[in-house]
Each structure stands twice: as structure tokens, then as C-alpha cells.
PDB file of C-alpha atoms in Angstrom:
ATOM      1  CA  ARG A   1     -42.495  56.263  53.121  1.00 64.00           C
ATOM      2  CA  PHE A   2     -42.224  59.809  54.452  1.00 63.00           C
ATOM      3  CA  GLU A   3     -45.054  61.082  56.631  1.00 67.00           C
ATOM      4  CA  ARG A   4     -45.140  64.695  57.678  1.00 62.00           C
ATOM      5  CA  ASN A   5     -45.739  65.052  61.412  1.00 62.00           C
ATOM      6  CA  THR A   6     -45.615  68.798  61.898  1.00 72.00           C
ATOM      7  CA  MET A   7     -44.706  71.945  60.043  1.00 82.00           C
ATOM      8  CA  ILE A   8     -41.409  71.668  58.225  1.00 86.00           C
ATOM      9  CA  GLU A   9     -38.754  74.065  59.499  1.00 88.00           C
ATOM     10  CA  VAL A  10     -35.968  75.307  57.208  1.00 90.00           C
ATOM     11  CA  ARG A  11     -32.995  77.115  58.750  1.00 88.00           C
ATOM     12  CA  GLU A  12     -29.694  78.478  57.532  1.00 88.00           C
ATOM     13  CA  ILE A  13     -27.026  77.424  59.987  1.00 86.00           C
ATOM     14  CA  THR A  14     -25.098  80.266  61.629  1.00 78.00           C
ATOM     15  CA  SER A  15     -22.132  80.230  63.974  1.00 71.00           C
ATOM     16  CA  THR A  16     -23.879  82.443  66.517  1.00 71.00           C
ATOM     17  CA  ASN A  17     -26.691  80.089  67.468  1.00 82.00           C
ATOM     18  CA  ALA A  18     -25.931  77.045  69.654  1.00 87.00           C
ATOM     19  CA  ALA A  19     -29.083  75.245  68.466  1.00 87.00           C
ATOM     20  CA  ASP A  20     -27.993  75.700  64.830  1.00 85.00           C
ATOM     21  CA  LEU A  21     -24.513  74.333  65.561  1.00 86.00           C
ATOM     22  CA  ASP A  22     -26.080  71.331  67.283  1.00 89.00           C
ATOM     23  CA  LEU A  23     -28.308  70.797  64.244  1.00 88.00           C
ATOM     24  CA  LEU A  24     -25.259  70.939  61.949  1.00 86.00           C
ATOM     25  CA  HIS A  25     -23.441  68.398  64.115  1.00 86.00           C
ATOM     26  CA  ARG A  26     -26.486  66.083  64.129  1.00 86.00           C
ATOM     27  CA  PHE A  27     -26.745  66.297  60.344  1.00 84.00           C
ATOM     28  CA  VAL A  28     -23.061  65.432  59.922  1.00 83.00           C
ATOM     29  CA  GLU A  29     -23.188  62.519  62.361  1.00 82.00           C
ATOM     30  CA  GLU A  30     -26.581  61.081  61.355  1.00 81.00           C
ATOM     31  CA  SER A  31     -26.570  61.611  57.597  1.00 78.00           C
ATOM     32  CA  PHE A  32     -23.514  63.133  55.946  1.00 78.00           C
ATOM     33  CA  LYS A  33     -20.925  60.667  57.233  1.00 77.00           C
ATOM     34  CA  LEU A  34     -23.055  57.772  55.993  1.00 77.00           C
ATOM     35  CA  SER A  35     -22.961  59.161  52.461  1.00 78.00           C
ATOM     36  CA  PHE A  36     -19.273  60.130  52.502  1.00 75.00           C
ATOM     37  CA  PRO A  37     -17.361  57.428  54.381  1.00 70.00           C
ATOM     38  CA  GLY A  38     -13.841  58.731  53.617  1.00 72.00           C
ATOM     39  CA  ASP A  39     -12.275  60.840  56.364  1.00 70.00           C
ATOM     40  CA  ASP A  40     -11.112  63.430  53.817  1.00 66.00           C
ATOM     41  CA  GLU A  41     -14.708  63.915  52.619  1.00 64.00           C
ATOM     42  CA  ARG A  42     -16.396  64.463  55.972  1.00 66.00           C
ATOM     43  CA  ASP A  43     -15.000  67.765  57.189  1.00 77.00           C
ATOM     44  CA  VAL A  44     -18.196  69.799  56.775  1.00 77.00           C
ATOM     45  CA  GLU A  45     -18.077  71.188  60.305  1.00 81.00           C
ATOM     46  CA  LYS A  46     -14.389  72.055  60.020  1.00 81.00           C
ATOM     47  CA  TYR A  47     -14.882  74.086  56.839  1.00 79.00           C
ATOM     48  CA  PHE A  48     -18.028  75.707  58.205  1.00 81.00           C
ATOM     49  CA  HIS A  49     -16.140  76.945  61.286  1.00 82.00           C
ATOM     50  CA  LEU A  50     -13.108  78.042  59.240  1.00 85.00           C
ATOM     51  CA  ASP A  51     -15.444  80.060  57.014  1.00 83.00           C
ATOM     52  CA  GLN A  52     -17.229  81.629  59.973  1.00 83.00           C
ATOM     53  CA  ARG A  53     -13.845  82.759  61.356  1.00 86.00           C
ATOM     54  CA  GLY A  54     -12.906  84.263  57.965  1.00 86.00           C
ATOM     55  CA  GLU A  55     -10.082  81.780  57.373  1.00 87.00           C
ATOM     56  CA  LEU A  56     -11.196  80.570  53.934  1.00 82.00           C
ATOM     57  CA  GLY A  57     -10.545  83.833  52.121  1.00 82.00           C
ATOM     58  CA  PRO A  58     -13.016  84.353  49.273  1.00 81.00           C
ATOM     59  CA  ASN A  59     -14.695  80.982  49.857  1.00 77.00           C
ATOM     60  CA  LYS A  60     -18.121  80.901  51.473  1.00 80.00           C
ATOM     61  CA  THR A  61     -19.925  77.958  53.078  1.00 80.00           C
ATOM     62  CA  HIS A  62     -23.724  77.832  53.271  1.00 82.00           C
ATOM     63  CA  VAL A  63     -25.679  75.128  55.061  1.00 86.00           C
ATOM     64  CA  VAL A  64     -29.487  75.041  55.084  1.00 90.00           C
ATOM     65  CA  VAL A  65     -31.223  72.283  57.047  1.00 89.00           C
ATOM     66  CA  ALA A  66     -34.857  71.182  56.846  1.00 89.00           C
ATOM     67  CA  THR A  67     -36.410  69.361  59.789  1.00 87.00           C
ATOM     68  CA  ASP A  68     -39.773  67.761  60.454  1.00 83.00           C
ATOM     69  CA  ASP A  69     -40.549  67.583  64.161  1.00 81.00           C
ATOM     70  CA  GLY A  70     -36.823  67.973  64.896  1.00 81.00           C
ATOM     71  CA  VAL A  71     -35.759  65.178  62.525  1.00 82.00           C
ATOM     72  CA  VAL A  72     -33.333  66.247  59.786  1.00 84.00           C
ATOM     73  CA  PHE A  73     -34.649  65.100  56.417  1.00 81.00           C
ATOM     74  CA  ALA A  74     -33.042  67.452  53.898  1.00 83.00           C
ATOM     75  CA  VAL A  75     -29.911  69.582  53.693  1.00 83.00           C
ATOM     76  CA  ALA A  76     -28.491  71.986  51.151  1.00 84.00           C
ATOM     77  CA  PHE A  77     -24.740  72.422  51.471  1.00 80.00           C
ATOM     78  CA  ASN A  78     -22.665  74.662  49.238  1.00 80.00           C
ATOM     79  CA  TRP A  79     -19.055  75.842  49.068  1.00 75.00           C
ATOM     80  CA  ALA A  80     -18.669  78.825  46.791  1.00 75.00           C
ATOM     81  CA  ARG A  81     -15.717  80.955  45.784  1.00 74.00           C
ATOM     82  CA  LEU A  82     -16.763  84.602  45.827  1.00 71.00           C
ATOM     83  CA  ASP A  83     -13.932  86.328  43.990  1.00 69.00           C
TER      84      ASP A  83
END
């Protein structure tokens, strides 16, 4: 059962904010890796950083994280080709 403790915060993760990068890492470690146990499926952070450095060409990575009192409870993750 989910109980809401505080106001829900929704943030798009950016490479310029240390708190956002920490939130992305927490999501990957606490949730994503549990759902995708194969090593070749768990490289969310790698692709996010490659995209932020412009190394994925026309591909774009978006990550939006929702937290309730600092606890990650929902994430939207999308890889899109923009050409």
C-alpha cells in the first residue's frame, strides 16, 4: 500500500546538477537493476552520460524521476532517435 508522506516532486534529470545525478544513480541501483538483471540491459547511466556529452548522435535520452519525501517511486525513461 502506497501512502503519500509529502508533496510529490517530479524532476527531469540533467547532467549539470549533482543532486539529479545522485537521484539517477539511486534509481538505477535501487529499482532499475532489480527489473533488468542482465548486465547488457542495465547501462542507463552510461547511455545518459554518453548522450549528455553528445556521443550518441541523433539519439536522445530523457529521464524523469518522481519522488515522495526523497523516495523514488516512479520513473519515465526514454531513448529516442531524433533524425
